[in-house]
Structure formats: C-alpha cells, structure tokens
XYZ file of C-alpha atoms in Angstrom:
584
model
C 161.136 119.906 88.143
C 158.555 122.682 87.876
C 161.457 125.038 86.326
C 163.343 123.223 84.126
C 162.010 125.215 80.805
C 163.410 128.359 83.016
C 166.980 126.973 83.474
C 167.275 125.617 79.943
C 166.276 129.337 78.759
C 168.680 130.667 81.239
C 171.569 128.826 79.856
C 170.840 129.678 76.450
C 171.463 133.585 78.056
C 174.426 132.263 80.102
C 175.871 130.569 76.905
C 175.275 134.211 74.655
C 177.630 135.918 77.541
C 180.060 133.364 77.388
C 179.982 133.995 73.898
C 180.537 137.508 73.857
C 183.330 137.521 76.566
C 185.353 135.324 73.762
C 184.032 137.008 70.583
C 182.607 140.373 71.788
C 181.804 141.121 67.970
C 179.463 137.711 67.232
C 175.599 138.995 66.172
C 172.622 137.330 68.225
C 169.619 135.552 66.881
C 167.343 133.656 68.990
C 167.875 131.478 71.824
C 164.615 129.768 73.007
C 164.445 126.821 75.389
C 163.619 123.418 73.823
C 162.940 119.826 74.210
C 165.688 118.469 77.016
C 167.745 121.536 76.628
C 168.605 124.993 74.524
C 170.039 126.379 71.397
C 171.283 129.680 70.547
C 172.192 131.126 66.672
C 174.841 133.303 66.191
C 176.584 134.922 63.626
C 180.576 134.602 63.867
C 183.147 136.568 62.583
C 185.400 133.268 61.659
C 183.542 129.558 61.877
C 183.613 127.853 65.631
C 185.706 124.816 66.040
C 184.090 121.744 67.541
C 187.028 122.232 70.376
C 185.457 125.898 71.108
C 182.437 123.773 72.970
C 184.447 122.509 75.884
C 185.619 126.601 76.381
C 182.347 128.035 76.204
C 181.143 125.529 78.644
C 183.921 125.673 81.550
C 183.261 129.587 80.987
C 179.246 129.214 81.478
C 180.026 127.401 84.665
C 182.518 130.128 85.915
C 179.268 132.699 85.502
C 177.205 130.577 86.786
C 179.009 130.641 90.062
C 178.915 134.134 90.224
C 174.458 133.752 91.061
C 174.078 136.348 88.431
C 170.466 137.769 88.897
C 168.302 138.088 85.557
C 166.508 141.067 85.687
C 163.499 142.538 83.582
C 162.642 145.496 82.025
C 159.970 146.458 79.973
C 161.236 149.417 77.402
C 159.862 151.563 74.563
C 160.837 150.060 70.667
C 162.907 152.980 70.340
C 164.898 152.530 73.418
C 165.369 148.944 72.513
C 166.685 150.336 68.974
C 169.207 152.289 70.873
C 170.092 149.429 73.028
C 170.325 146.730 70.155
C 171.492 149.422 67.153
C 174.604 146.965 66.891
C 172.715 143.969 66.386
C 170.715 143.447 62.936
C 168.634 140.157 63.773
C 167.454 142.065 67.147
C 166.508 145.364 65.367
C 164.228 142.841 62.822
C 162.926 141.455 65.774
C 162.078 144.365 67.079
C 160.610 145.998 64.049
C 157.894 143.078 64.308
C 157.021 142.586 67.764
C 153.386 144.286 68.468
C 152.620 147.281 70.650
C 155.138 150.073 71.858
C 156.638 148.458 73.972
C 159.353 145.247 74.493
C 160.362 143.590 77.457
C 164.290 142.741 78.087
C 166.092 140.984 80.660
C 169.562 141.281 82.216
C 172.062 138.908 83.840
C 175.852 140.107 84.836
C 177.159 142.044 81.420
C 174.432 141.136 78.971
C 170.953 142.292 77.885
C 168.960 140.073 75.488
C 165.407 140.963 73.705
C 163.574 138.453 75.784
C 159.714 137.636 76.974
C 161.346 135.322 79.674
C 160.721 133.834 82.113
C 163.948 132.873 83.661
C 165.477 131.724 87.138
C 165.683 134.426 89.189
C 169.306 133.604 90.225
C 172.005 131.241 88.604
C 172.275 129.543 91.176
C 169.498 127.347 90.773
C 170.965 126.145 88.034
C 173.447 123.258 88.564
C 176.863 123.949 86.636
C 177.368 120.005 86.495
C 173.437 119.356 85.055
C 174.079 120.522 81.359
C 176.420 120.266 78.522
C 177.068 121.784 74.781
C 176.618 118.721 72.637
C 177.039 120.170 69.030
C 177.342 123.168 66.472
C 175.169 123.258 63.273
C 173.651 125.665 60.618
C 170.499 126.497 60.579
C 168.722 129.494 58.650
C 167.814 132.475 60.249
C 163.841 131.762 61.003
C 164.564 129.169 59.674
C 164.011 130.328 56.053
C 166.695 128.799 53.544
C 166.467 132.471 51.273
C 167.727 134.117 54.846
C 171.559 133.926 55.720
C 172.503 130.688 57.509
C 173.952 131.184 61.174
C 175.633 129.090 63.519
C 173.775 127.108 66.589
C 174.634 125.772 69.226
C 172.689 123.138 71.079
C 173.075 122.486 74.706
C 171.121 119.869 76.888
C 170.443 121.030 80.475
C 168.127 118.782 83.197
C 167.666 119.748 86.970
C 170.717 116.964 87.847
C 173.608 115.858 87.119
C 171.977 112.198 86.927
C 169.752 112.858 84.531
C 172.017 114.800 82.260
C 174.181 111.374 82.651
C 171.545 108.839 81.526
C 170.357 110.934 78.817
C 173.793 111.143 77.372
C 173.891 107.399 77.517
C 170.705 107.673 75.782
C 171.592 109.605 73.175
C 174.541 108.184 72.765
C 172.494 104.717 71.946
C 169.981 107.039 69.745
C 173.136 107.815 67.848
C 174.109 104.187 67.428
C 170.218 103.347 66.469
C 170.604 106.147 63.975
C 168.666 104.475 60.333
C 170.994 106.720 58.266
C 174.501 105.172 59.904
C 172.806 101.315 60.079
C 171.999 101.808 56.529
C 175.222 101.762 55.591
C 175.795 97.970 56.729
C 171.704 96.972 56.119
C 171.435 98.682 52.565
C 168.057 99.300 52.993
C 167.869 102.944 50.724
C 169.761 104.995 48.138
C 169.582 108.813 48.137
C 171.426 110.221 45.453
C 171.803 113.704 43.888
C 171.508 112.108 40.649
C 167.692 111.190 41.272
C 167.279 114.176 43.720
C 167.189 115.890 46.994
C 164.417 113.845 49.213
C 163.687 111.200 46.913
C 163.917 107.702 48.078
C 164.849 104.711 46.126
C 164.233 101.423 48.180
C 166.709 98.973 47.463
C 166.388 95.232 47.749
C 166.576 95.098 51.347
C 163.998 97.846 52.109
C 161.853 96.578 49.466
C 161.608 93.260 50.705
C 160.301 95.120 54.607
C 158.318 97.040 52.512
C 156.461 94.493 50.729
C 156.001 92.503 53.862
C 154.132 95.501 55.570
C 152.047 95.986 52.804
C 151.382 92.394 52.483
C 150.408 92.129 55.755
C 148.274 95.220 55.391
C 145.992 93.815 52.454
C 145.732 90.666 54.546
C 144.050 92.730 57.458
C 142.029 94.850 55.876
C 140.602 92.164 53.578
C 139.262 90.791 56.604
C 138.049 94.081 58.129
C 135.926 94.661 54.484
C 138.292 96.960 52.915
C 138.077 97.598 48.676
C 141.558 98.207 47.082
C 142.026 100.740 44.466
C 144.453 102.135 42.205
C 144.523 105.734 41.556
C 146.912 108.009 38.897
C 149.589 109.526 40.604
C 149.014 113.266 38.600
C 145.479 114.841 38.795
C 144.351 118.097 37.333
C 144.754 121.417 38.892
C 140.701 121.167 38.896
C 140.615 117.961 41.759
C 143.108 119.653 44.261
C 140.891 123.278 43.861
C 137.466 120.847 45.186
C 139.493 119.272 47.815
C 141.279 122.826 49.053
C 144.422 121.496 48.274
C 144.501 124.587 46.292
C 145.661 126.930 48.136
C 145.282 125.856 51.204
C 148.365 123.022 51.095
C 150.254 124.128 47.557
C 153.275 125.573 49.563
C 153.891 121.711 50.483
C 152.932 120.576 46.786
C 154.988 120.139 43.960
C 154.973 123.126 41.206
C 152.068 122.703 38.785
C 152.590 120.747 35.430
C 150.818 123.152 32.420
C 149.867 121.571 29.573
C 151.023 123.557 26.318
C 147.681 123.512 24.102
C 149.996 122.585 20.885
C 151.761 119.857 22.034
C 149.049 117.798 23.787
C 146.061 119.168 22.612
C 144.809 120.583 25.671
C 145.269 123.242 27.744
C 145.132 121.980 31.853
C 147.473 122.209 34.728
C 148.262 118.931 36.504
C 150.028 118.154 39.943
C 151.750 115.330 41.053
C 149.964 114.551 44.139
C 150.270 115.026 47.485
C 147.498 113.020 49.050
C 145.280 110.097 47.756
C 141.814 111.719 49.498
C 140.351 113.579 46.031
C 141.108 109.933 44.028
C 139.247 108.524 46.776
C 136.513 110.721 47.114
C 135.846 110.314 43.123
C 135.716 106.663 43.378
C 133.355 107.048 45.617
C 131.307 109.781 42.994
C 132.018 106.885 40.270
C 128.419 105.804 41.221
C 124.895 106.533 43.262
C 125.340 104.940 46.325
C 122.678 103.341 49.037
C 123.173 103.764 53.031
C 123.124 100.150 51.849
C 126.947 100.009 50.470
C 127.812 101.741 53.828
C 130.486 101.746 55.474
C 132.631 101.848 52.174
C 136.380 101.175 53.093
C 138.751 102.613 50.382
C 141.905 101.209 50.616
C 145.725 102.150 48.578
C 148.737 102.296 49.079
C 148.800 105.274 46.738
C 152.216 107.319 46.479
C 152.503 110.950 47.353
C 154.820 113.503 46.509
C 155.206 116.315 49.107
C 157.943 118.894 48.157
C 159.632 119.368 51.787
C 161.968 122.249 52.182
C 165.678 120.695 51.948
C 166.840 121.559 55.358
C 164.027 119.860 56.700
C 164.838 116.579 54.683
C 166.490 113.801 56.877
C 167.115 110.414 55.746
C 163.793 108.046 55.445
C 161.959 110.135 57.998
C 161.529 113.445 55.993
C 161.429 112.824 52.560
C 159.758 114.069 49.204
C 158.754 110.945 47.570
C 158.006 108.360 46.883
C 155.688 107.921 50.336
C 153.503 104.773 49.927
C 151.216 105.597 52.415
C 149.078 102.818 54.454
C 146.270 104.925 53.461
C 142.192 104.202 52.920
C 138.854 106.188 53.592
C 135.930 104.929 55.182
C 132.844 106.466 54.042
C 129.935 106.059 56.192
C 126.771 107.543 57.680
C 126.759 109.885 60.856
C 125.665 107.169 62.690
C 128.453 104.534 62.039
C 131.297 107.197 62.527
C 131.614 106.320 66.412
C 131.987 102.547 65.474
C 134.422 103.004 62.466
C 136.309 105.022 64.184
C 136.628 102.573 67.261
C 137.564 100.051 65.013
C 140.766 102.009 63.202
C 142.177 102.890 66.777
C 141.354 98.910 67.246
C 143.480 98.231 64.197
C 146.430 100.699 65.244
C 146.844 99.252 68.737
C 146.512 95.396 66.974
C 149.447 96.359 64.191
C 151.527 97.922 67.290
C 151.316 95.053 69.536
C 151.994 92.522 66.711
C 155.492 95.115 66.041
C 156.659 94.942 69.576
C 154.494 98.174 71.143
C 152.309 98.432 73.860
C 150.342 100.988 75.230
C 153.116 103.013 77.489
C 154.770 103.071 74.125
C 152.417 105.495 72.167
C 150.261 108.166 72.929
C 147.645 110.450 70.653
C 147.876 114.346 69.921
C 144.801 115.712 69.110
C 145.185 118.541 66.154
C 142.359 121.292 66.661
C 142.021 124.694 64.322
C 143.321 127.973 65.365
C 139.733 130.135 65.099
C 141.609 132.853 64.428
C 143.605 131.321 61.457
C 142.386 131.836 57.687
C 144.114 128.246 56.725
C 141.007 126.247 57.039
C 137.737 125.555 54.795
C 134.436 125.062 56.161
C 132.041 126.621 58.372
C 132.633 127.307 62.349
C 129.920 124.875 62.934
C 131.600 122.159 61.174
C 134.014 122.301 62.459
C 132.862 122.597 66.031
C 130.901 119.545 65.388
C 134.203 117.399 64.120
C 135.950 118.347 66.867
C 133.332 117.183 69.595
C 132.648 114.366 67.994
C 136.493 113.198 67.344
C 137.111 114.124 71.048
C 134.035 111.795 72.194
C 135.845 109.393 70.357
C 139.501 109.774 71.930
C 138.291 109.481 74.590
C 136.542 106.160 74.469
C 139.604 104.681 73.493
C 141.850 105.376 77.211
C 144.893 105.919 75.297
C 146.350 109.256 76.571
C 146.173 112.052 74.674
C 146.960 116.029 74.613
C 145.327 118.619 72.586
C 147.564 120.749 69.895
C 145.977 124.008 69.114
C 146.207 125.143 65.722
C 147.537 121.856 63.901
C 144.640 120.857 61.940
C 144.355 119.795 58.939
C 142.815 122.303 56.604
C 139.549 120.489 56.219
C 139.179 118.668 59.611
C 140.762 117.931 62.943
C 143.702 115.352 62.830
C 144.416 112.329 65.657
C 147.985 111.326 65.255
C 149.510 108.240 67.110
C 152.601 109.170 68.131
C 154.966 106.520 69.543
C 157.903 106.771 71.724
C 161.193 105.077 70.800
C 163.512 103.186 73.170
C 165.534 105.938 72.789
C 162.781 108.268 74.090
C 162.643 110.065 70.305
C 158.553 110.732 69.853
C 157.698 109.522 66.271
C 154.867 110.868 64.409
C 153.138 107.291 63.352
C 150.088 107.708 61.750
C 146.919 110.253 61.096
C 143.747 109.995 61.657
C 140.595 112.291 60.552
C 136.938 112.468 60.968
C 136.202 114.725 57.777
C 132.407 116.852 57.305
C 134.535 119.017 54.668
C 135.359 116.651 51.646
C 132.227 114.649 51.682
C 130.612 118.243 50.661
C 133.000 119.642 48.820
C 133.246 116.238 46.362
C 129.291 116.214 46.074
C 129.250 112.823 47.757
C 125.859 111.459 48.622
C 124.043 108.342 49.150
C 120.288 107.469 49.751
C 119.036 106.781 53.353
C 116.499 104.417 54.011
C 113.937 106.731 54.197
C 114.585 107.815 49.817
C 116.208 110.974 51.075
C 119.930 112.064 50.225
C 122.536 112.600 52.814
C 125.788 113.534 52.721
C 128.560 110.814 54.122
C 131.216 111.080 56.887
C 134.674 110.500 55.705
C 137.429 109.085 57.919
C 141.094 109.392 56.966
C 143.518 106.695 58.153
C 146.938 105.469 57.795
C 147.881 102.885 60.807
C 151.420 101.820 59.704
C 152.024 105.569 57.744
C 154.399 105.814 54.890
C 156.469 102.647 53.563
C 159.690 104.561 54.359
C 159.089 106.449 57.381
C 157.693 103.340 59.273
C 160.786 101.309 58.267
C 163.455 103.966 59.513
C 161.600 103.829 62.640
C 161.101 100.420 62.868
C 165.160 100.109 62.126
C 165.962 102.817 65.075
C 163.029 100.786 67.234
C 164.865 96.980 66.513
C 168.469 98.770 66.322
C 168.568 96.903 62.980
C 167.654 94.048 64.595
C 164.374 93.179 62.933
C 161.818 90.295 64.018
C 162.295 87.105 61.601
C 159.482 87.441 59.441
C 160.632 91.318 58.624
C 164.137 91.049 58.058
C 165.416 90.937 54.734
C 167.416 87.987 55.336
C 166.245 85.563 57.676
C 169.073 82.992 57.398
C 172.484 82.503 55.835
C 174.217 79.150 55.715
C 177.737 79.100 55.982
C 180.090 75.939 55.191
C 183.271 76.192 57.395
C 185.412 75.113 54.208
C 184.908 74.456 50.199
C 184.395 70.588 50.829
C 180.785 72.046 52.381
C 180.101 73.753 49.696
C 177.411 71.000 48.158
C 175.694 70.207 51.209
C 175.494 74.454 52.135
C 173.645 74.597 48.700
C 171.027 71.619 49.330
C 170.789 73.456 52.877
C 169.946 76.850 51.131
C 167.657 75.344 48.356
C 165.260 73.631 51.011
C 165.122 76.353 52.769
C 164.239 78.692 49.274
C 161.335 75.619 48.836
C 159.645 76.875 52.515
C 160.000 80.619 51.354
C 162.337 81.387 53.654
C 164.789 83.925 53.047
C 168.155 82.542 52.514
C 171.466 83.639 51.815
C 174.858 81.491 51.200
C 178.043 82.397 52.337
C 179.973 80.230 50.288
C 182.819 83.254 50.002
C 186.337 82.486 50.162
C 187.001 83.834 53.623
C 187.510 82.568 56.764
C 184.898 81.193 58.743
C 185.105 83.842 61.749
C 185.157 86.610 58.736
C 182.106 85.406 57.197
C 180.155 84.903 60.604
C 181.482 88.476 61.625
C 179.912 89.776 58.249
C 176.439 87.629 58.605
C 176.018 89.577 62.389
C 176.877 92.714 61.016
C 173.871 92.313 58.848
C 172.015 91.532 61.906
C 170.920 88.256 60.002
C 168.437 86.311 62.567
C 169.977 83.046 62.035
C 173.122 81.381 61.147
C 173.455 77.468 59.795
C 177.619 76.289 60.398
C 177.897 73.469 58.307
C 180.788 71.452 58.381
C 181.998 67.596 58.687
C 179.862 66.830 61.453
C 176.681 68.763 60.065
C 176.868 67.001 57.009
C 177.991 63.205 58.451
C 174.587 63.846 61.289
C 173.041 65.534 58.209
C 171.860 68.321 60.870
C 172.947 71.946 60.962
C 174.524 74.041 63.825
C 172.719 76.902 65.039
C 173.601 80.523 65.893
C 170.572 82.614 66.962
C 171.159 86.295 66.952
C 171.736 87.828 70.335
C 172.032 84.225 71.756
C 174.932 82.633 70.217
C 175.315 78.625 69.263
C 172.026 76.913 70.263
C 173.628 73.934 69.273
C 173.168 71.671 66.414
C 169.741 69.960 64.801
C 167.877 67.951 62.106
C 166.846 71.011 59.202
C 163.247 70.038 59.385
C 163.540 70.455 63.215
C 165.016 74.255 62.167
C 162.621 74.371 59.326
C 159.462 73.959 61.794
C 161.249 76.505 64.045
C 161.825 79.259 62.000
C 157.907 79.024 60.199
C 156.454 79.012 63.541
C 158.059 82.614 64.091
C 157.143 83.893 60.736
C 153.375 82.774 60.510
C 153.019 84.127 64.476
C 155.605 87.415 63.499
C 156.970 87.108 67.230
C-alpha cells in the first residue's frame, strides 16, 4: 500500500492524543514512522503500566472514528515557541531546525512539530490494522548522557490480515529469540564480572565456532588464501595511516599510553578494531612482483569495537571478542573485477551450504555522503571505487539498493544482508573495493613492465563475526542446527542401569568416528531424560534397552521425526557421517 509510512506516522499522532486525553501533563519527544509500524517517547509524570497499552489503544480507535483531518501549517520559530513553550524536547527541536520557519500539523485537539506527511483523514486508517505491542526506555536522541524517556512501539499495516500474520510472526521471532534459546543451548556467558558487551563462548558455542572456522580454512586453502596471525594492540601510529584515527575512534576503545618509566617508552597503543592495518603491513613486510598477485590475506583476527551499551544486545551487538571471517586480497587494477566475482562466488557457496538461497539475501550498497567530512581520499577516488564496485554488483544479479552516506571512511562498502524466517534483515557480511589503504600503507609492487604501481585492496568477511553469525544461525535453525554444526550430535540413552555397559560401548564407538556424543546414563526416568535430550535440540537419540542390546542394534529417534525405528550402529554410523562430510 502506497501509504502505509503515512498511516504508521499518523498513529504515532493519534497515539500522542490519546496520550494526552489520559495524562494531559506527559512531555513529547519524537514520534517518527518505522519499519512495520511507529513509536512515540514521552516523558511521564508516574511510569506506564504494561496494562495502560490496551487503554491507549481502545482510545486511539475511538479517535480514529471520529475521521479527524490532519492539517498543516507552516509557522515562524517564534510562533512555534509560543505554541510549544510547555514542552522542553519541542523547544530543543525547534532551536535546531534550519531557516525561520517550521511546519506543524493538526488532527482533532493536538498540534505536533511535524514535517509530515500524513493521511489526510483517519479514516483511511483501519482501527482493527494496528496494535501497541510494548513500552521501553530509550534515551532522548538516543544519547545515554540525555534523560531516558518512555516509548511506545506500535505496529500498524493497511489490514487487519496482515497485522494478524505478523503477530504470528513475531510471536515465532520471539520464540527464535538466541538470548531466551541460550538459556537451554548454553551457547554464551555475559557477565558483569567480565563486562558489558563482552562475550565468553562456552563449550557449546565454541564447538559451532570452531566448526565455521574450520570449514573456513578448508575453503580458502583451496581458493589460494595465506593465513596470518596478527597482535591484537597496535600503536596509536598504525590506526593514524589507516584513518582509523579520527575518523572511527568514537567506535574504538580508549587509547593505552605508555608511561616512559615503567616500560621504557613513551607510545599510545589501541586494542584494535579492525585487522586491515596488520594486513596491509604484512603485505609492506616485503617488495612484491605483479607476480605474487592476487595475494589473499586471510585471519580470523579479533576486534574490539566499544559499542554504546544501549545498543548492546546479546551475540548480535557486542564489544568483543569478534573473530571476524576476515582476509584482504591484494591485487592489480586489472584482477579486481575477477576477485571480486569470486568473493560474491564464495558468499552465495557458504549460504547455500547453511540452508540460504538467493530470495533469502539481498546486497546494500554503502556510498559517501559528498557533503560529509567523515571520509579520506580524493573525490576522484572515490568516484572511481564506486563505479567500479557498482559494475561489479551488478554482474552478480543479486538484488541490491543503494544507501547514501554509509560508507566506510576509506571506501564504499557491499554488505550481504540476509532475511530470516522470521522476516528480521541481518547484516551478514562486508565487502570493500579499497584505492585508500593501498596508498595510505605505501603498498606497491612491480608490474611487468619494471614500473611501480600501487595495489587494489578488497575487504571481505563471508560468514562475519564468530558470534554474530552463530546467534543468527540459532534464530535461522530455531536452535535446531544441521548435524555437522550442532554441539551435540547424538546422545545415547539406556532405558535402565542394566544398559548402562552397552550405552558406554555405544558412546565410545561413536567418540572413535568423531562424532559428538553425549550419555545419558542419569538416574531419571527414561521420558525425563528424552524430554531433556529434545530440549537441547540434540539431532539424534540412541534408546538402548533389552532388545537393543540382545539384536546388538540401537533404536532411533531423529529430531523433528520421532522413532525411525531400530538398526545395526554401523548402519547409524554410515548414516550420520554421510550428513556431516555433505553438511546437509
């Protein structure tokens, strides 16, 4: 529906009048129209109660009803002033906005500071189409030194349908949630004790982890790739070359400086935020021949980025430790087009081997903002990155949209973003065809003609950070992950103690083909222990009991399929390998 942003920023007015009928003295912040629905902040007099939703609501409806018309009106600042004198986060607004003038708009009883557009009536809004879901805090501008105010979030869609099924799927988002199927899958630990943001991957996670990353080396040993190790601190002097200094220290951790009398020097260090400037040196560590290229530079080198703590959220938004899927590729001018074919190549093969297909992702394409002072490099640099990284999106037929204004600071930035069965959009990976660096690091290497030239750099991370990709992999599989990535692939359980011995020779021939076992030897009851096993979301369970062990055969429960009856363990054995070496 062509005005769907125009309702959902017409019930974020609606919702501040229903407001101020019940609590005429509230304050107003903002109120914008967002992503399947609305917010508005406000700043009570005594907190709202979860119940208060459900009043504000039936009272939205009642002026909806009345097809309240929302006029505008563009006024001088000081008129607004007048208008708004009782309302401080207005009056700040105001003080900002450029020009003379401001425009407002008007429905039934309330005025708000307001650029629009809306409906032109409420009646084009359906009173059954939209709901209040929750109430939360969030920082006014969202700036955690500015007083914290209270939102509420509404969605809104054109029918009463498609408010229904999105409901249902948010209501299986909710249930997909990596933070609440942690807390049967123990795949993380974030405790105050280590610190805000900082994730420590326990068993579980580790084991995902290492199986990515495992997988990773295996690929890009085949595609030519060099590993490398570099320190996780560098000197103030590596992030000024590579602009990371200033142009990303807001998002760095707070310099380390070296007291002359205690170490002997006198140097400021950061812990750091990307692995490009260790990269780029290794590449400086000697002359290099058009010969060597394309040089692949491959790590999964952690970074430290110090997000603000409202912004933190489980294994998706974290400060550290990210072990990023990360490597440059260093090559001439020439080779850039066929590089870069070949790291789209490698996304699309890594996302079809996980479960995605093409409908499933899509690329943004991060340009600069000429107007902007956050970038390095010259106009015509940058003009030339961008045309050529367009040339290049566009050779691959995955769809894309442009995003003005989110570049990096040293070159435009491809992202993969993928959509979740839930219909969450999930920042995957970045990609970046780099003039910037190259120069900036000195890097050269000798044509074939004896001349020097200066190297392209592409940035790429297919499979992202080690913590990010698993919470999104564990929201993606509901917890549910394919055999050869779930932390435990089997657990044999004897019905009583008398099955105890033959549960163990079960478990250690399965230990002998690598296969992750567990035995549930507990004593419980049998339905207990099989309850527990599928609340772990274990792939595969072995019953073992006085038939098992008389047949010498084990009886089968596949997850999400039930008892798939009894057979020979090598029979299982040949099974479960075959889905592990193929990770189907």
């Amino acid at each position: 529906m062509e005005n769907i942003e125009q309702i959902r920023h017409s019930l974020s007015h609606i919702m501040a009048l229903a407001v101020l009928e019940f609590w005429p003295k509230t304050k107003l912040g903002m109120g914008p129209a967002i992503e399947n629905g609305f917010y508005y902040d406000f700043q009570f007099t005594k907190p709202l109660e979860p119940t208060d939703l459900k009043k504000i609501e039936a009272k939205m409806q009642e002026l909806i009803l009345q097809d309240q018309k929302f006029v505008k009106k563009n006024i001088t600042k000081l008129a607004a002033k007048k208008k708004f004198k009782d309302q401080p986060y207005k009056l700040e607004l105001i003080k900002e906005l450029p020009g003379k003038t401001v425009s407002i708009y008007t429905n039934g009883s309330f005025t708000d500071l307001c650029k629009g557009p809306h409906v032109k009536f409420t009646k084009e809004i359906n009173p059954k189409a939209f709901e209040l879901t929750k109430i939360a805090g969030a920082y006014w501008k969202g700036n955690e030194k500015n007083k914290m105010l209270t939102r509420i979030y509404g969605f809104a869609f054109a029918t009463e349908k498609e408010l229904q099924d999105y409901v249902k799927m948010q209501e299986e988002a909710e249930k997909r949630d990596h933070r609440k199927l942690n807390e049967k899958l123990n795949l993380y630990q974030i405790s105050e004790e280590i610190g805000l943001g900082l994730v420590t991957l326990l068993p579980n996670g580790a084991i995902i982890a290492d199986e990515l990353e495992n997988w990773a080396k295996e690929t890009e040993e085949k595609q030519g790739y060099v590993r490398v190790y570099t320190p996780h601190i560098a000197s103030e002097k590596a992030f000024k070359i590579s602009g990371h200094v200033p142009y990303y220290a807001e998002s760095m951790y707070p310099p380390m400086r070296m007291a002359e009398k205690k170490v002997g020097e006198n140097d400021v260090y950061y812990i750091k935020p990307m692995n490009c400037a260790g990269h780029h040196m290794v590449y400086k560590s000697k002359p290099r021949s058009y010969k060597e290229l394309p040089l692949r530079i491959a790590e999964y080198g952690a970074v430290y980025r110090f997000e603000q703590s409202g912004e933190l959220y489980g294994m998706m938004r974290v400060r550290g430790p990210i072990h990023q899927n990360d490597a440059h590729i260093f090559c001439t001018e020439e080779q850039a087009e066929e590089e870069f074919q070949k790291v789209m190549d490698l996304h699309k093969y890594y996302y079809e081997t996980l479960g995605l297909n093409e409908k499933n992702y899509f690329l943004s394409f991060a340009i600069r903002d000429p107007k902007s002072k956050k970038y390095v490099g010259d106009k015509k640099m940058w003009d030339k990155a961008e045309k050529i990284a367009l040339k290049f999106i566009k050779k691959t037929n995955i769809p894309y949209k442009v995003e003005a204004g989110s570049a990096a600071f040293y070159g435009p930035k491809i992202d993969f973003n993928i959509k979740t069965v839930t219909g969450k959009v999930f920042s995957a990976s970045t990609n970046q065809l780099d003039f910037q660096l190259p120069k900036a690091f000195g890097l050269k290497y000798i044509d074939k003609d004896g001349k020097e030239k200066i190297p392209v750099c592409i940035h790429r991370a297919p499979l992202g950070a080690h913590v990010r990709f698993i919470a999104f992999l564990t929201e993606h599989y509901a917890g549910n992950f394919p055999v050869w990535l779930a932390p435990v692939q089997v657990a044999v359980i004897p019905i009583s103690e008398k099955h105890d011995q033959y549960a163990s020779e079960i478990t250690k021939q399965l230990k002998e083909y690598n296969v992750r076992v567990e035995l549930k030897n507990e004593n419980e009851t049998l339905g207990k222990k099989i309850r527990e096993a599928e609340m772990q979301k274990i792939p595969y369970l072995l019953i073992v009991g006085d038939k098992e062990v008389e047949a010498k055969t084990v009886s089968v429960r596949e997850r999400g399929k039930g008892d798939i009856g009894a057979r020979p363990i090598n029979s299982f054995l040949d099974k479960i390998k075959q889905e592990i070496i193929s990770k189907k």
